[in-house]
PDB file of C-alpha atoms in Angstrom:
ATOM      1  CA  UNK O  27      -0.192   0.224  -0.114  1.00 85.00           C
ATOM      2  CA  UNK O  28       1.231   3.260  -1.189  1.00 90.00           C
ATOM      3  CA  UNK O  29       0.028   6.685   0.255  1.00 91.00           C
ATOM      4  CA  UNK O  30       0.868   9.937  -0.663  1.00 91.00           C
ATOM      5  CA  UNK O  31      -0.868  13.463   0.437  1.00 91.00           C
ATOM      6  CA  UNK O  32      -3.360  13.161  -2.722  1.00 90.00           C
ATOM      7  CA  UNK O  33      -3.698   9.032  -3.553  1.00 88.00           C
ATOM      8  CA  UNK O  34      -3.572   5.716  -2.116  1.00 88.00           C
ATOM      9  CA  UNK O  35      -2.560   2.829  -4.195  1.00 88.00           C
ATOM     10  CA  UNK O  36      -3.046  -0.943  -3.677  1.00 84.00           C
ATOM     11  CA  UNK O  37      -0.506  -2.504  -5.716  1.00 86.00           C
ATOM     12  CA  UNK O  38      -0.222  -6.328  -6.187  1.00 86.00           C
ATOM     13  CA  UNK O  39       3.246  -7.522  -6.902  1.00 89.00           C
ATOM     14  CA  UNK O  40       3.319  -7.589 -10.826  1.00 91.00           C
ATOM     15  CA  UNK O  41       7.149  -7.913 -11.889  1.00 93.00           C
ATOM     16  CA  UNK O  42       8.175 -10.297 -14.505  1.00 95.00           C
ATOM     17  CA  UNK O  43      10.809 -11.596 -12.133  1.00 96.00           C
ATOM     18  CA  UNK O  44       8.322 -13.088  -9.895  1.00 96.00           C
ATOM     19  CA  UNK O  45       6.538 -15.110 -12.813  1.00 96.00           C
ATOM     20  CA  UNK O  46       7.314 -18.226 -14.649  1.00 97.00           C
ATOM     21  CA  UNK O  47       5.013 -20.223 -17.443  1.00 98.00           C
ATOM     22  CA  UNK O  48       3.491 -16.853 -18.801  1.00 97.00           C
ATOM     23  CA  UNK O  49       0.775 -17.985 -21.618  1.00 97.00           C
ATOM     24  CA  UNK O  50      -1.731 -15.656 -22.906  1.00 96.00           C
ATOM     25  CA  UNK O  51      -5.167 -15.590 -21.886  1.00 96.00           C
ATOM     26  CA  UNK O  52      -7.486 -17.687 -23.991  1.00 92.00           C
ATOM     27  CA  UNK O  53     -10.945 -18.001 -24.622  1.00 94.00           C
ATOM     28  CA  UNK O  54     -11.430 -14.363 -23.155  1.00 96.00           C
ATOM     29  CA  UNK O  55     -14.711 -13.369 -24.860  1.00 96.00           C
ATOM     30  CA  UNK O  56     -16.499 -16.547 -23.971  1.00 96.00           C
ATOM     31  CA  UNK O  57     -15.349 -16.401 -20.370  1.00 97.00           C
ATOM     32  CA  UNK O  58     -16.451 -12.642 -20.208  1.00 97.00           C
ATOM     33  CA  UNK O  59     -19.781 -13.772 -21.879  1.00 97.00           C
ATOM     34  CA  UNK O  60     -20.044 -16.190 -18.872  1.00 98.00           C
ATOM     35  CA  UNK O  61     -19.681 -13.363 -16.197  1.00 98.00           C
ATOM     36  CA  UNK O  62     -23.426 -12.339 -15.093  1.00 98.00           C
ATOM     37  CA  UNK O  63     -22.998  -8.792 -14.241  1.00 97.00           C
ATOM     38  CA  UNK O  64     -26.379  -7.553 -12.111  1.00 98.00           C
ATOM     39  CA  UNK O  65     -27.647  -4.764 -10.264  1.00 98.00           C
ATOM     40  CA  UNK O  66     -28.912  -5.167  -6.385  1.00 97.00           C
ATOM     41  CA  UNK O  67     -29.304  -3.593  -3.290  1.00 97.00           C
ATOM     42  CA  UNK O  68     -27.824  -4.143  -0.365  1.00 97.00           C
ATOM     43  CA  UNK O  69     -29.373  -5.136   2.656  1.00 96.00           C
ATOM     44  CA  UNK O  70     -27.587  -3.071   5.345  1.00 95.00           C
ATOM     45  CA  UNK O  71     -28.265   0.216   3.822  1.00 97.00           C
ATOM     46  CA  UNK O  72     -30.819  -0.229   0.746  1.00 96.00           C
ATOM     47  CA  UNK O  73     -28.249   1.543  -1.571  1.00 97.00           C
ATOM     48  CA  UNK O  74     -28.030  -0.105  -5.399  1.00 97.00           C
ATOM     49  CA  UNK O  75     -25.127  -0.812  -7.344  1.00 97.00           C
ATOM     50  CA  UNK O  76     -23.749  -2.636 -10.297  1.00 97.00           C
ATOM     51  CA  UNK O  77     -21.528  -5.769  -9.272  1.00 97.00           C
ATOM     52  CA  UNK O  78     -21.332  -9.636  -9.007  1.00 98.00           C
ATOM     53  CA  UNK O  79     -22.476 -12.127  -7.329  1.00 98.00           C
ATOM     54  CA  UNK O  80     -19.293 -13.846  -5.771  1.00 98.00           C
ATOM     55  CA  UNK O  81     -20.047 -17.576  -6.384  1.00 98.00           C
ATOM     56  CA  UNK O  82     -20.916 -16.840  -9.913  1.00 98.00           C
ATOM     57  CA  UNK O  83     -17.955 -14.873 -10.562  1.00 98.00           C
ATOM     58  CA  UNK O  84     -15.972 -17.465  -8.860  1.00 98.00           C
ATOM     59  CA  UNK O  85     -16.992 -20.279 -11.550  1.00 97.00           C
ATOM     60  CA  UNK O  86     -15.342 -18.040 -14.191  1.00 97.00           C
ATOM     61  CA  UNK O  87     -12.552 -16.134 -12.303  1.00 97.00           C
ATOM     62  CA  UNK O  88     -11.615 -18.224  -9.416  1.00 97.00           C
ATOM     63  CA  UNK O  89      -8.701 -15.893  -8.285  1.00 96.00           C
ATOM     64  CA  UNK O  90     -10.844 -12.838  -8.160  1.00 97.00           C
ATOM     65  CA  UNK O  91     -13.210 -14.448  -5.245  1.00 97.00           C
ATOM     66  CA  UNK O  92     -12.076 -15.333  -1.722  1.00 97.00           C
ATOM     67  CA  UNK O  93     -14.310 -17.664   0.507  1.00 97.00           C
ATOM     68  CA  UNK O  94     -16.451 -20.643  -0.271  1.00 97.00           C
ATOM     69  CA  UNK O  95     -20.018 -20.235  -1.125  1.00 98.00           C
ATOM     70  CA  UNK O  96     -22.342 -20.767   1.790  1.00 98.00           C
ATOM     71  CA  UNK O  97     -19.728 -21.056   4.448  1.00 98.00           C
ATOM     72  CA  UNK O  98     -20.486 -20.916   8.266  1.00 98.00           C
ATOM     73  CA  UNK O  99     -17.987 -20.708  10.965  1.00 98.00           C
ATOM     74  CA  UNK O 100     -18.574 -23.161  14.102  1.00 98.00           C
ATOM     75  CA  UNK O 101     -21.399 -21.387  15.534  1.00 98.00           C
ATOM     76  CA  UNK O 102     -23.484 -21.282  12.225  1.00 98.00           C
ATOM     77  CA  UNK O 103     -22.496 -17.491  11.358  1.00 98.00           C
ATOM     78  CA  UNK O 104     -22.135 -16.841   7.661  1.00 97.00           C
ATOM     79  CA  UNK O 105     -18.731 -16.235   6.224  1.00 98.00           C
ATOM     80  CA  UNK O 106     -19.233 -14.240   3.569  1.00 98.00           C
ATOM     81  CA  UNK O 107     -17.342 -14.365   0.164  1.00 98.00           C
ATOM     82  CA  UNK O 108     -15.598 -11.386  -1.186  1.00 97.00           C
ATOM     83  CA  UNK O 109     -14.436 -10.044  -4.903  1.00 97.00           C
ATOM     84  CA  UNK O 110     -11.628  -8.552  -6.161  1.00 95.00           C
ATOM     85  CA  UNK O 111     -12.733  -6.735  -9.352  1.00 95.00           C
ATOM     86  CA  UNK O 112      -9.311  -5.895 -10.031  1.00 93.00           C
ATOM     87  CA  UNK O 113      -8.566  -9.418 -10.593  1.00 95.00           C
ATOM     88  CA  UNK O 114     -11.310  -9.159 -13.647  1.00 97.00           C
ATOM     89  CA  UNK O 115      -9.237  -6.759 -15.540  1.00 97.00           C
ATOM     90  CA  UNK O 116      -6.984  -8.993 -17.494  1.00 97.00           C
ATOM     91  CA  UNK O 117      -9.877 -10.682 -18.885  1.00 97.00           C
ATOM     92  CA  UNK O 118     -11.979  -7.541 -19.684  1.00 97.00           C
ATOM     93  CA  UNK O 119      -8.833  -6.260 -21.222  1.00 98.00           C
ATOM     94  CA  UNK O 120      -7.866  -9.361 -23.550  1.00 98.00           C
ATOM     95  CA  UNK O 121     -11.802  -9.658 -24.297  1.00 97.00           C
ATOM     96  CA  UNK O 122     -11.710  -6.114 -25.511  1.00 97.00           C
ATOM     97  CA  UNK O 123      -8.566  -6.829 -27.753  1.00 97.00           C
ATOM     98  CA  UNK O 124      -9.721  -9.611 -29.164  1.00 96.00           C
ATOM     99  CA  UNK O 125     -13.306  -7.699 -29.754  1.00 96.00           C
ATOM    100  CA  UNK O 126     -11.605  -4.713 -31.377  1.00 97.00           C
ATOM    101  CA  UNK O 127      -9.417  -7.006 -33.639  1.00 96.00           C
ATOM    102  CA  UNK O 128     -12.698  -8.416 -34.621  1.00 96.00           C
ATOM    103  CA  UNK O 129     -14.427  -5.104 -35.564  1.00 97.00           C
ATOM    104  CA  UNK O 130     -11.238  -3.943 -37.420  1.00 97.00           C
ATOM    105  CA  UNK O 131     -11.342  -7.208 -39.448  1.00 97.00           C
ATOM    106  CA  UNK O 132     -15.034  -6.569 -40.051  1.00 97.00           C
ATOM    107  CA  UNK O 133     -14.630  -3.044 -41.142  1.00 97.00           C
ATOM    108  CA  UNK O 134     -11.842  -3.801 -43.627  1.00 95.00           C
ATOM    109  CA  UNK O 135     -14.088  -6.398 -44.987  1.00 96.00           C
ATOM    110  CA  UNK O 136     -17.000  -3.715 -45.461  1.00 96.00           C
ATOM    111  CA  UNK O 137     -14.967  -1.301 -46.807  1.00 94.00           C
ATOM    112  CA  UNK O 138     -13.304  -3.738 -49.723  1.00 95.00           C
ATOM    113  CA  UNK O 139     -17.180  -4.438 -50.362  1.00 94.00           C
ATOM    114  CA  UNK O 140     -18.360  -1.139 -50.693  1.00 94.00           C
ATOM    115  CA  UNK O 141     -15.345  -0.324 -53.435  1.00 90.00           C
ATOM    116  CA  UNK O 142     -16.668  -0.655 -56.901  1.00 81.00           C
TER     117      UNK O 142
END
């Protein structure tokens, strides 16, 4: 965590020297389409927000979700799941890149068809 007079940053280690077996993300569009964004109201204060249901997102991007669906502690109290939306960014970025490549290809094909 880095703090300055005007900002706070929550950084995750990302240096290439900490990583191995690096591969491209595959099936990003299909995985993105499997996510189920929704709008919901928080029980605690009634505010409405856009987001995800943790266990549904966990099926698509397991690293983004902590906890286990329907978990309870020894006294039977809920142990709630959490989601790190930042861990969805690589998938979103790759899916957008793939979509932009498809758009560019289609635009080029349309341009060719429009030529006399």
